[in-house]
Coordinates of C-alpha atoms and ligand atoms in Angstrom, one line a residue:
X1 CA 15.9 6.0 7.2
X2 CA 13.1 5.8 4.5
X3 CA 13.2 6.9 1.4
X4 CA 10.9 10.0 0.2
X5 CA 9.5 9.2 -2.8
X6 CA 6.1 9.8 -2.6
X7 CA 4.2 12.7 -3.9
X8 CA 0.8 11.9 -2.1
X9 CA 0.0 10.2 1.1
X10 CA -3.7 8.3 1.8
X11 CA -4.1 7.7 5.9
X12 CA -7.1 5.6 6.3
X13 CA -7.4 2.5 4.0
X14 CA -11.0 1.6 4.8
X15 CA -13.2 1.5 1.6
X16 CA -13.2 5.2 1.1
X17 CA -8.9 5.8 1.4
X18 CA -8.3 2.8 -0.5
X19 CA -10.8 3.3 -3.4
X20 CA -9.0 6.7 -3.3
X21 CA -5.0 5.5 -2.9
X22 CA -6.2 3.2 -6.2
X23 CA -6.9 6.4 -8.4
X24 CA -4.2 8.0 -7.2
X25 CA -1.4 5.1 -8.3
X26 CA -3.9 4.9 -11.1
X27 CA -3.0 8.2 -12.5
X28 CA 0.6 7.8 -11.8
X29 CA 1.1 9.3 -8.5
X30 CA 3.7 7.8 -6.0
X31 CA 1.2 6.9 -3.1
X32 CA 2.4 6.4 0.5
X33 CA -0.5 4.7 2.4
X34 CA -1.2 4.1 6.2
X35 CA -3.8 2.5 8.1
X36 CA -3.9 2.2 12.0
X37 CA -3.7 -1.7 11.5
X38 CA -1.5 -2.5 8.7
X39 CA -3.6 -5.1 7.7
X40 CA -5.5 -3.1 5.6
X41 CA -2.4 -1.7 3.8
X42 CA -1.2 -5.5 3.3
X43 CA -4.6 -6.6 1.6
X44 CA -4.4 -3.2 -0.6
X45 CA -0.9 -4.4 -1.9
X46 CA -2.2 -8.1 -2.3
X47 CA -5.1 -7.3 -4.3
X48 CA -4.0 -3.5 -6.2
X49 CA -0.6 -3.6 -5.5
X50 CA 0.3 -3.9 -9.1
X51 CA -1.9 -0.8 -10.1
X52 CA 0.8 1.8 -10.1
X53 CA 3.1 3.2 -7.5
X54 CA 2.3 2.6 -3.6
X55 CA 4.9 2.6 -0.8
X56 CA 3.1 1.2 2.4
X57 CA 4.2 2.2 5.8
X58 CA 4.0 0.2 8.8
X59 CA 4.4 3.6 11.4
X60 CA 2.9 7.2 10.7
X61 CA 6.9 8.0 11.2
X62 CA 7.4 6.1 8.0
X63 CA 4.9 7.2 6.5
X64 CA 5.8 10.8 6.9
X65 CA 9.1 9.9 6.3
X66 CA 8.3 8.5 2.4
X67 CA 6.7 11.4 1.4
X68 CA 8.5 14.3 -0.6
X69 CA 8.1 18.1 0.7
X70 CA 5.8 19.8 1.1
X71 CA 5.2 16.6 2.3
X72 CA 1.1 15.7 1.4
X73 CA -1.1 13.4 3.5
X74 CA -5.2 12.9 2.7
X75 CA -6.8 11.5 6.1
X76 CA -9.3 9.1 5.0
X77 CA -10.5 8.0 8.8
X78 CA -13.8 7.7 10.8
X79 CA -15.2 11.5 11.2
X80 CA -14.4 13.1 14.4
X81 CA -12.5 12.4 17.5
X82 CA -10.2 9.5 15.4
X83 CA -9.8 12.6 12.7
X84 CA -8.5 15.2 15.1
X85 CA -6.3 12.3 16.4
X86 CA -4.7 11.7 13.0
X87 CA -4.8 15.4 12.6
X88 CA -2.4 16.0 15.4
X89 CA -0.5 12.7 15.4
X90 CA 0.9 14.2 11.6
X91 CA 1.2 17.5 12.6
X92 CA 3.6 16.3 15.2
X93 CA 5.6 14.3 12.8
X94 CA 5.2 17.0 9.7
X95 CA 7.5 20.9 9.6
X96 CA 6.4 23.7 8.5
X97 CA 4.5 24.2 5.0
X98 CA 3.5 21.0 4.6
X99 CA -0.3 19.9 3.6
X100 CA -2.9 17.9 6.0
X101 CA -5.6 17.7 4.1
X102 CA -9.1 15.9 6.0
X103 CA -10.9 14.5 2.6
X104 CA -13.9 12.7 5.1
X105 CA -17.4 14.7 5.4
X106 CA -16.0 17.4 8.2
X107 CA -18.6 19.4 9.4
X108 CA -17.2 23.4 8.3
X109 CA -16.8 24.5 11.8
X110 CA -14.7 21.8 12.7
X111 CA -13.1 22.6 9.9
X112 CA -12.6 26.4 10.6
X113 CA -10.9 25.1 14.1
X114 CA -8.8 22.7 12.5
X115 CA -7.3 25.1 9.9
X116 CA -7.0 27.7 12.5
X117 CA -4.9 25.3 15.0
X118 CA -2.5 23.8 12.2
X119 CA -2.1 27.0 11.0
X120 CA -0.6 28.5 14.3
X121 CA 1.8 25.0 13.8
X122 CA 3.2 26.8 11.0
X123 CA 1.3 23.8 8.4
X124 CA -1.4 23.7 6.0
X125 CA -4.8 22.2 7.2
X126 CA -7.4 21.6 3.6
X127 CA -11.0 20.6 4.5
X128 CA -11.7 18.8 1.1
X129 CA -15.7 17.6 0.9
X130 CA -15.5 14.4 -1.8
X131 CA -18.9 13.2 -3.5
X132 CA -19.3 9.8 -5.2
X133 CA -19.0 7.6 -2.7
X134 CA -16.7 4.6 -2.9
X135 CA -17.3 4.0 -7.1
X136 CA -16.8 8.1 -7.5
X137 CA -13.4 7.8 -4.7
X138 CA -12.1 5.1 -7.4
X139 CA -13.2 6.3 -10.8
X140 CA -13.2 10.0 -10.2
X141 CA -15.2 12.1 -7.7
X142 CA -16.1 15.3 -7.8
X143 CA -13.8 17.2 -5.3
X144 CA -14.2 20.8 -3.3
X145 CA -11.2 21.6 -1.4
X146 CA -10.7 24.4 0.9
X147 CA -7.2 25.9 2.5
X148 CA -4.8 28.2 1.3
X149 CA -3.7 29.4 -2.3
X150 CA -0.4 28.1 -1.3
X151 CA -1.6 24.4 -0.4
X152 CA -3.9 24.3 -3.3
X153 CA -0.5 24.9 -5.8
X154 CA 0.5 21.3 -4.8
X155 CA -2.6 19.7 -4.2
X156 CA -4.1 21.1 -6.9
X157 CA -2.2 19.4 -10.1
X158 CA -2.7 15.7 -8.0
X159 CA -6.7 15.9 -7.2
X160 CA -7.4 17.2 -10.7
X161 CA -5.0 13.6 -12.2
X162 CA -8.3 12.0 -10.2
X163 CA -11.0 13.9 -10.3
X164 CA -14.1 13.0 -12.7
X165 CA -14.2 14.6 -15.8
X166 CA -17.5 16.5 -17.4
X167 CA -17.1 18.1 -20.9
X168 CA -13.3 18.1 -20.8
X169 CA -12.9 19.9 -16.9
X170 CA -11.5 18.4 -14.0
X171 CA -14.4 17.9 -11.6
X172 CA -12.3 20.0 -8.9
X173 CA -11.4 23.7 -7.9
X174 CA -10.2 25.4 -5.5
X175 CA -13.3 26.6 -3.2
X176 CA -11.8 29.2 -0.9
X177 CA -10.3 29.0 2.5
X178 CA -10.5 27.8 5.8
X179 CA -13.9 25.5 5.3
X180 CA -15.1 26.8 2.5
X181 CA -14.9 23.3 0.5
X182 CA -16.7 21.2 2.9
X183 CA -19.6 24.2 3.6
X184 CA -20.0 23.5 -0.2
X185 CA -20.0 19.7 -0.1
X186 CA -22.5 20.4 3.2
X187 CA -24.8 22.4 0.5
X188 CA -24.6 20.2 -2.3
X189 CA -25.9 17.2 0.0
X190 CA -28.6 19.4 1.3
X191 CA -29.4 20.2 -2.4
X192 CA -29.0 15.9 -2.8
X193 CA -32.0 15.5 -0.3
X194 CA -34.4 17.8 -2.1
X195 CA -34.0 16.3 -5.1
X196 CA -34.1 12.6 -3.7
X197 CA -37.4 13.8 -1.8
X198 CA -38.7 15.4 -5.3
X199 CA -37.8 12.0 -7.1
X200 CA -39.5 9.7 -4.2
X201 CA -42.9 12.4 -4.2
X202 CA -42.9 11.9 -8.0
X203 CA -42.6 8.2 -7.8
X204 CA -45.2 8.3 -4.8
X205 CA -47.8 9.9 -7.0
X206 CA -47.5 8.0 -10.1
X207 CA -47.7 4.2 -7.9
X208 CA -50.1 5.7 -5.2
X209 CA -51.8 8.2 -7.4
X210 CA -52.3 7.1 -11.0
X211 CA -51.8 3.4 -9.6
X212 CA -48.5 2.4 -12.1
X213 CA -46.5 -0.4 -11.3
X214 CA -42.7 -0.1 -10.4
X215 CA -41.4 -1.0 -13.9
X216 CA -44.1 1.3 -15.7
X217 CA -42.6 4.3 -13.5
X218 CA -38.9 3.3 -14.2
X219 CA -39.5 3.8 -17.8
X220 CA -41.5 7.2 -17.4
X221 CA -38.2 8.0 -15.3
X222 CA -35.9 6.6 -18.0
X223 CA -37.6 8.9 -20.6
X224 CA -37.4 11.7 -18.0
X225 CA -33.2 11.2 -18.3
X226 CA -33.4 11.4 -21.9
X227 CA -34.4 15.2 -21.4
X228 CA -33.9 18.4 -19.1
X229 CA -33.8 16.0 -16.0
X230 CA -31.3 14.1 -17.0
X231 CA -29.2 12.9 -14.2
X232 CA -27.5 10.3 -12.5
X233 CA -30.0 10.3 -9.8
X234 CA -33.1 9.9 -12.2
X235 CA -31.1 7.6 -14.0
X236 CA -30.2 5.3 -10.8
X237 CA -34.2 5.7 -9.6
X238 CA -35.1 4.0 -13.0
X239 CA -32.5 1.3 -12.1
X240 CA -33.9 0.5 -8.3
X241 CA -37.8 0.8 -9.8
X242 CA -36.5 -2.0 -12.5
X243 CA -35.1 -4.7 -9.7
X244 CA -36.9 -7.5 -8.5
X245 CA -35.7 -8.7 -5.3
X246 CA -34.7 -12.2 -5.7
X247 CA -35.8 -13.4 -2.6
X248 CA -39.4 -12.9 -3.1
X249 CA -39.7 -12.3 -6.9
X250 CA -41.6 -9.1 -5.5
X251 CA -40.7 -5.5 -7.4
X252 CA -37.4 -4.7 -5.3
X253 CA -39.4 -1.2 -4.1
X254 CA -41.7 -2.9 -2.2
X255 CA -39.7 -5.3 0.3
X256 CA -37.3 -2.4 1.2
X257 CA -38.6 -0.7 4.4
X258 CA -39.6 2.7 4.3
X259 CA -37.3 4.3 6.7
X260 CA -35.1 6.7 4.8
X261 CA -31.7 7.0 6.9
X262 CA -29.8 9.9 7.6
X263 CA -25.9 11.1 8.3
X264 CA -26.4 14.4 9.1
X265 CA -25.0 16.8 6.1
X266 CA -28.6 17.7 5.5
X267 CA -29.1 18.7 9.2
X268 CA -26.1 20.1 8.9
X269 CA -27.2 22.8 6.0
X270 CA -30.4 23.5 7.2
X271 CA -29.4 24.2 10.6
X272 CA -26.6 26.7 9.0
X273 CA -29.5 27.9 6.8
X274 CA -31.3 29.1 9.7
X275 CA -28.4 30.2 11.5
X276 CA -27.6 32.6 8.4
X277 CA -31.4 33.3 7.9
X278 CA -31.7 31.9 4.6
X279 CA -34.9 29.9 3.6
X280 CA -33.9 26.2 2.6
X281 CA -37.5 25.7 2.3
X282 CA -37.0 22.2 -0.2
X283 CA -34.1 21.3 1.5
X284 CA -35.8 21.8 5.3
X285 CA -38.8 19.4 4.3
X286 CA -36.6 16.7 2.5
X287 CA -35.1 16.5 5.7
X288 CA -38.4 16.4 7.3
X289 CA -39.5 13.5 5.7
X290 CA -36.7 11.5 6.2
X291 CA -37.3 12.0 10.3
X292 CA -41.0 11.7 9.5
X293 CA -40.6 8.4 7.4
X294 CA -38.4 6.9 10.4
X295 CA -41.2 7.4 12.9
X296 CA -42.5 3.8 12.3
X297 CA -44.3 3.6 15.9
X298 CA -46.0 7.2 15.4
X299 CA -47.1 6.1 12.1
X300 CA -48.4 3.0 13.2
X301 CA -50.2 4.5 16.3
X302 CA -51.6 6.9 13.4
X303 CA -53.1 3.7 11.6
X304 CA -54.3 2.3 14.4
X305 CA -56.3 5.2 15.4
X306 CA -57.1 5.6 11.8
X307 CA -56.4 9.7 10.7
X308 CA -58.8 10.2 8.4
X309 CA -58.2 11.2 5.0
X310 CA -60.2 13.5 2.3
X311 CA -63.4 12.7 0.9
X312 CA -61.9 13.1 -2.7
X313 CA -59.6 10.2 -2.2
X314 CA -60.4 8.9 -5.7
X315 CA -59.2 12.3 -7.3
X316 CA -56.5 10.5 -9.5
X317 CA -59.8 7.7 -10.3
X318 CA -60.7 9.7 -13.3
X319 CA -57.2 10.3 -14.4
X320 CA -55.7 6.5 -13.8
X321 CA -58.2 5.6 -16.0
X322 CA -58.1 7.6 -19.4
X323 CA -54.5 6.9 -21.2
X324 CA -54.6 10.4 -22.5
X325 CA -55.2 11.8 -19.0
X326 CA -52.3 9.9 -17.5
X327 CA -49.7 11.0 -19.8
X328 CA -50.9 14.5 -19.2
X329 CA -50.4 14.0 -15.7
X330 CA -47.3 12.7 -15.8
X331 CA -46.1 15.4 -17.6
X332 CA -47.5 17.5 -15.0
X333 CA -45.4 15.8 -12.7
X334 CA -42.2 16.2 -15.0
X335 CA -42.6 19.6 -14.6
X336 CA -43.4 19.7 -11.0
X337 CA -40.6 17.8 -10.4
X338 CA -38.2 19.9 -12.9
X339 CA -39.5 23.3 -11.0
X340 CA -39.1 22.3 -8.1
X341 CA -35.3 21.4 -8.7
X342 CA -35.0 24.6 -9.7
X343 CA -36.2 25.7 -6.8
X344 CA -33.6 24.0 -4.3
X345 CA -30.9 24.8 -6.5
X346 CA -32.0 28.7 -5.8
X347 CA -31.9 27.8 -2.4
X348 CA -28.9 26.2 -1.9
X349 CA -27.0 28.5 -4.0
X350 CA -28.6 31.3 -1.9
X351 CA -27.3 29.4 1.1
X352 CA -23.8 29.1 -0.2
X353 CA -24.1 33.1 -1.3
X354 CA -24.8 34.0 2.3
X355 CA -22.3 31.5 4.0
X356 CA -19.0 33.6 1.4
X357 CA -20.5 36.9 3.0
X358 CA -20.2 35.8 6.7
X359 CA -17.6 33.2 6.3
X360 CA -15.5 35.8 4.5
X361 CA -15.1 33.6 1.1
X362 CA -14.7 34.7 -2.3
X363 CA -17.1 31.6 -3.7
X364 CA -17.0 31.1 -7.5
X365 CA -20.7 29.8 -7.8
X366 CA -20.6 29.4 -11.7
X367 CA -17.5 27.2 -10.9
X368 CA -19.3 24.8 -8.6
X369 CA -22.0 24.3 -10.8
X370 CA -19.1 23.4 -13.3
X371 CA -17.6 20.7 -10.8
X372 CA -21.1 19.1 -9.6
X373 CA -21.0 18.0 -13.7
X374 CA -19.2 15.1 -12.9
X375 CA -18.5 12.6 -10.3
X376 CA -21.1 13.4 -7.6
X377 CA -24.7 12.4 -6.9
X378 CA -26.3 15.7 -7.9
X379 CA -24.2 15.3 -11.6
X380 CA -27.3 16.5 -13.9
X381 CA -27.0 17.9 -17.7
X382 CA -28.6 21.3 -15.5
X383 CA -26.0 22.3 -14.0
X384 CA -24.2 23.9 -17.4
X385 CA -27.2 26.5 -17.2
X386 CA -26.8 26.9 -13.5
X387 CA -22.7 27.5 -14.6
X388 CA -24.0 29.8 -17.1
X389 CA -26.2 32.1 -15.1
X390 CA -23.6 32.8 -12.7
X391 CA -20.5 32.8 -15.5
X392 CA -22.3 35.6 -17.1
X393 CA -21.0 38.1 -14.5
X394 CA -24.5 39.4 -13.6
X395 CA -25.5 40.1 -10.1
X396 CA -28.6 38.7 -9.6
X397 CA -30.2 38.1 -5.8
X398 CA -32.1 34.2 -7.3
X399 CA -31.4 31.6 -9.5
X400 CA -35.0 32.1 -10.5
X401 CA -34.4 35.8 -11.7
X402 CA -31.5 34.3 -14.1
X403 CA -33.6 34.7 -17.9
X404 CA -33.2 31.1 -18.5
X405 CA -34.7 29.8 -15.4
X406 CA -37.6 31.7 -14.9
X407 CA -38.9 30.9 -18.3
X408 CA -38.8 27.3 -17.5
X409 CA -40.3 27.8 -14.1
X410 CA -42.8 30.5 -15.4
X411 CA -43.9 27.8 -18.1
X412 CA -43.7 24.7 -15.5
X413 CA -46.2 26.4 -13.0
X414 CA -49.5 25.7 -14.1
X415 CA -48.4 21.8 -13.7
X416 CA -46.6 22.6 -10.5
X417 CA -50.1 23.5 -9.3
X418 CA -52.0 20.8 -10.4
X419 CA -49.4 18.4 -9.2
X420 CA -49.4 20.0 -5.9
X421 CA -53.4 20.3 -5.6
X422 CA -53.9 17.1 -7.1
X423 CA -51.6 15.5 -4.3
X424 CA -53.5 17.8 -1.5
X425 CA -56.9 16.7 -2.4
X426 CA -56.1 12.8 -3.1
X427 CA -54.4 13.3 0.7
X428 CA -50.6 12.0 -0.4
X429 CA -47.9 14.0 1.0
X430 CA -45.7 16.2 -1.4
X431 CA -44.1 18.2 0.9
X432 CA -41.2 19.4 -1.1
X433 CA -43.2 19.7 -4.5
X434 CA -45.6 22.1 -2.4
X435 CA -43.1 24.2 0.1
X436 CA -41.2 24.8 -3.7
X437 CA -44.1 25.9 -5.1
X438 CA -44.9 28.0 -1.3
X439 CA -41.8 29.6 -1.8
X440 CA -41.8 30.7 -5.2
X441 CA -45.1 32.4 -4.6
X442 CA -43.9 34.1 -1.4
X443 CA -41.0 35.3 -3.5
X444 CA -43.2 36.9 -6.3
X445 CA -45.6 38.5 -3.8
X446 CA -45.3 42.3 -3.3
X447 CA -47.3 42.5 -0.3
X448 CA -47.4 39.2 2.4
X449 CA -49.4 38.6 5.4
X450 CA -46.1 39.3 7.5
X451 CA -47.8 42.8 8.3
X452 CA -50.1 40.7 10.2
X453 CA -47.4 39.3 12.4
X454 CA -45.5 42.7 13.0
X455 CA -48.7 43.8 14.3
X456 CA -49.7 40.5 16.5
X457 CA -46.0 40.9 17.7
X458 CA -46.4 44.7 19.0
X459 CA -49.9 44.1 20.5
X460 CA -48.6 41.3 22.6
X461 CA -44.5 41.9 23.4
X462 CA -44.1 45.7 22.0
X463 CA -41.8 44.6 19.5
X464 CA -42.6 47.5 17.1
X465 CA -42.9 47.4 13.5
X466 CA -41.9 49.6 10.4
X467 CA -44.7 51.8 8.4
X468 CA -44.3 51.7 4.5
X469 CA -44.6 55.5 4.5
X470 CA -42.3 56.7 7.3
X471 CA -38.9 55.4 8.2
X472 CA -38.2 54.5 11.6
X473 CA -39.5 52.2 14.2
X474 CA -43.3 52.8 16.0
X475 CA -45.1 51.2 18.4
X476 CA -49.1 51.9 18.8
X477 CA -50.5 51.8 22.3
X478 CA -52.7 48.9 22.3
X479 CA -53.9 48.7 25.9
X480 CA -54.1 52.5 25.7
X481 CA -55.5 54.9 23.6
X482 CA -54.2 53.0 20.3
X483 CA -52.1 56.1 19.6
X484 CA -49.0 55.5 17.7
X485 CA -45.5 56.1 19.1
X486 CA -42.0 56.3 17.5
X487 CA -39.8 53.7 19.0
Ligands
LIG1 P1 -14.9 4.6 8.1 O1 -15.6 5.9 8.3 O2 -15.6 3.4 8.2 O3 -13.5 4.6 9.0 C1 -12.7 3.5 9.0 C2 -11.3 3.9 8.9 O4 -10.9 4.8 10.0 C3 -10.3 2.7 9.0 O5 -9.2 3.0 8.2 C4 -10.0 2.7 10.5 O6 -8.7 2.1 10.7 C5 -9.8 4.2 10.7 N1 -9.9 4.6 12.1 C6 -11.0 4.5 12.9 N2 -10.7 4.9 14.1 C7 -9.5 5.3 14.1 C8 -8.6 5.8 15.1 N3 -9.0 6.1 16.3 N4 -7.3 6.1 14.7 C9 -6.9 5.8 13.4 N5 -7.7 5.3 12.5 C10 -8.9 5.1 12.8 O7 -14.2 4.7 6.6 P2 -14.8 5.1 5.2 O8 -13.7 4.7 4.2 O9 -16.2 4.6 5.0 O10 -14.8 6.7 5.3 C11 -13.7 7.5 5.5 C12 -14.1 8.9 5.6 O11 -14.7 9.3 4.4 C13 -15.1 9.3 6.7 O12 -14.8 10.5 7.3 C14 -16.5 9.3 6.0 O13 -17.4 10.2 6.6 C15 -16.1 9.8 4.7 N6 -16.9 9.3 3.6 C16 -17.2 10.0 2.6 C17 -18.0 9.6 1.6 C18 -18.1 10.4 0.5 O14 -18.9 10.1 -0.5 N7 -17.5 11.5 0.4 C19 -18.6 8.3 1.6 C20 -18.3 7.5 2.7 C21 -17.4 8.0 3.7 P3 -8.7 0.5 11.1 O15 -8.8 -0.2 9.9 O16 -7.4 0.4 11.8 O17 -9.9 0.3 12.0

């Protein structure tokens, strides 16, 4: 019979459920870990063993059997069919109220089907989305669990021994139910994309634009961190933009091929986006230009036919060339870049708004801001004023109607538009700095062009359309007498 001793269990010791199982002896947990071949369990105890308390198992019954009740186990394993494997192989082995909890990057719905089948098995099932990669799984990630009240009163006190810290608060809260947490974690890596994409349009207009070398641009983007931008992703950009590959003795940038690779968490959120009818516009077009970027034999067929681009292809001649002109511009671009931010944020937030109404989730939105502080790869000094927008209890239908954030976007714009017409006329791609900008536009128009649309769509499929002095549906008789009907 084995002993139950353990508080926690990590199944799944590849570099994500060992970097994990490591924090969790770290911070004094009693760790029961299990990995389909033990080897990996055997090298954990060789090389961490003597980092605090683990007890390895060599059988998922041992393993069940060290752990205390509720009896807690964190799958760790490759994402889908081997998850829902390890999902039922514990349930079998586990009783009533204790806590499965799937920490890889679930997609929601599976998540939603998970909870709902463990439930009716009498256990807890969390969905708990984890950002910080391997470093963040080991020093302290940023966590967003779903499940049950009940499951997060155990779980609870153990993810927030590891989770990262930012200004004195575990990087972790309870999210809501079901798969609440990883719909979150599927937002914040939508929101991740659009601001990668802003940071590579940035970098794309000060090398391709205002011809700067690799190092020049990773100190404009170290300056950058030192202000409202500041963030680990600006802050890593400045560090690849610094490296010299060693190979070649070339700047780093330029030997790495421009194919940007994908998982699918972006995909993911816009596709839910679209599903709930809420414009991920930033979000959409990072995506975009990942697929567009890993088109290499489209893009060479482009060249070889060779797409012509604007006349004005020397519009950043004039600028590249005056000191005083550059540093304007690269302002400009600072503030491009910081708008547009803003603008995804609103987005994804909006997203996450929508997803609690359908989903039937009580989200805390000022509380994730709070826990992307720390720990994950959208951590930025920003997100306290995103935190305090929604913490001030005000209902507000944007992030850009929140006082502080459209100041800063009202007084960004006028770079935003040079940035973005700049970019248009030189014939380089900004597709997130402009569908931003396209958005917030949209957003502050009274009147848009959709009229024109309601009416294309009842001349050709009847489809009707509202009037803006009469309520009701009507439908005018195009091939007729063009007299109007009510629907
Ligand atoms: P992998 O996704 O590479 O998966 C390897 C692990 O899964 C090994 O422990 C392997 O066991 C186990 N495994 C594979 N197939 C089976 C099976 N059929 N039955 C039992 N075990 C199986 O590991 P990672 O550590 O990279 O990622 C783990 C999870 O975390 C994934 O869901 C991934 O999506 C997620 N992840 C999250 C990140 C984040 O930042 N949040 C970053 C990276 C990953 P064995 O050793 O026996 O082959």
């Amino acid at each position: 019979m084995t002993e139950a001793v353990a508080n926690i269990g990590v199944v799944g010791l590849a570099a994500m459920g060992a970097s994990l199982s490591r924090n969790l002896a770290r911070h004094g947990n009693t760790v029961a870990v299990f990995n389909r071949h033990y080897s990996r369990a055997q090298t954990l105890m060789t090389e961490h063993g003597s980092e605090g308390k683990f007890v390895p198992a060599q059988t998922l019954e041992e393993f069940v059997g060290s752990l205390t009740r509720p009896r807690t186990a964190i799958i760790m394993v490759k994402a889908g069919e081997p998850t829902d494997d390890m999902i039922n192989a514990l349930a079998d082995l586990m009783e009533p109220g204790d806590i499965i909890v799937d920490a890889g990057n679930a997609y929601f719905k599976d998540t939603i089907r998970r909870e709902q089948a463990i439930r009716a098995r009498g256990l807890h099932f969390v969905g708990c989305g984890v950002s910080g990669g391997e470093e963040g799984a080991l020093l302290g990630p940023s966590m967003m669990p779903g499940g049950t009240e009940e499951s997060w009163r155990t779980l609870g006190p153990i993810l927030k021994s590891i989770a990262a810290v930012a200004e004195g608060e575990p990087c972790v809260t309870h999210i809501g139910t079901d798969g609440a947490g990883h719909f979150v974690k599927m937002v914040h890596n939508g929101i991740e994309y659009a601001d990668m994409q802003l940071i590579a349009e940035s970098y794309d207009l000060m090398r391709r634009g205002l011809g700067l070398e690799p190092e020049a641009i990773a100190q404009v983007f170290e300056e950058w961190n030192k202000g409202d931008l500041n963030s680990y992703l600006v802050q890593i950009t400045a560090e690849v933009l610094h490296h010299m590959d060693a190979k070649t003795g070339k700047p780093f940038i330029d030997i790495v091929t421009d194919q940007a690779g994908m998982k699918g968490t972006g995909t993911w959120t816009v596709q839910t986006a679209l599903e709930l009818g809420v414009p991920v516009t930033g979000i959409g077009e990072a995506v975009f230009a990942r697929g567009l970027s890993s088109t290499p034999a489209l893009r060479q067929e482009a060249e070889a036919k060779g797409l012509g681009g604007p006349q004005a292809e020397g519009a950043f001649a004039a600028l590249a060339a005056d000191p005083e002109e550059r540093s304007a511009f690269i302002e400009d671009i600072r503030q491009a870049l910081y708008a547009s931010k803003i603008v995804a944020y609103a987005q994804g937030f909006n997203e996450m708004e929508e997803g609690a109404k359908v989903y039937g989730w009580t989200l805390d939105l000022g509380a994730i801001a709070r826990i992307w502080r720390g720990g994950c790869i959208i951590r930025a000094k920003f997100l306290n004023r995103i935190s305090d927008a929604y913490g001030s209890g005000e209902q507000f239908g944007s992030l850009l109607f929140d006082p502080f954030f459209k100041k800063a976007v009202e007084g960004a714009q006028d770079s935003w538009r040079r940035v973005v017409a700049r970019a248009a006329q030189a014939g380089l791609p900004a597709p997130v700095f402009s569908s931003s900008l396209a958005y917030y536009d949209a957003l502050r128009s009274r009147r848009l062009p959709a009229a024109l649309i309601q009416g294309q769509r009842d001349l050709f499929g009847a489809h009707t359309y509202g009037r803006v002095d009469e309520p009701g549906a009507f439908h005018t008789l195009w091939a007729g007498d063009k007299s109007e009907i009510k629907a």
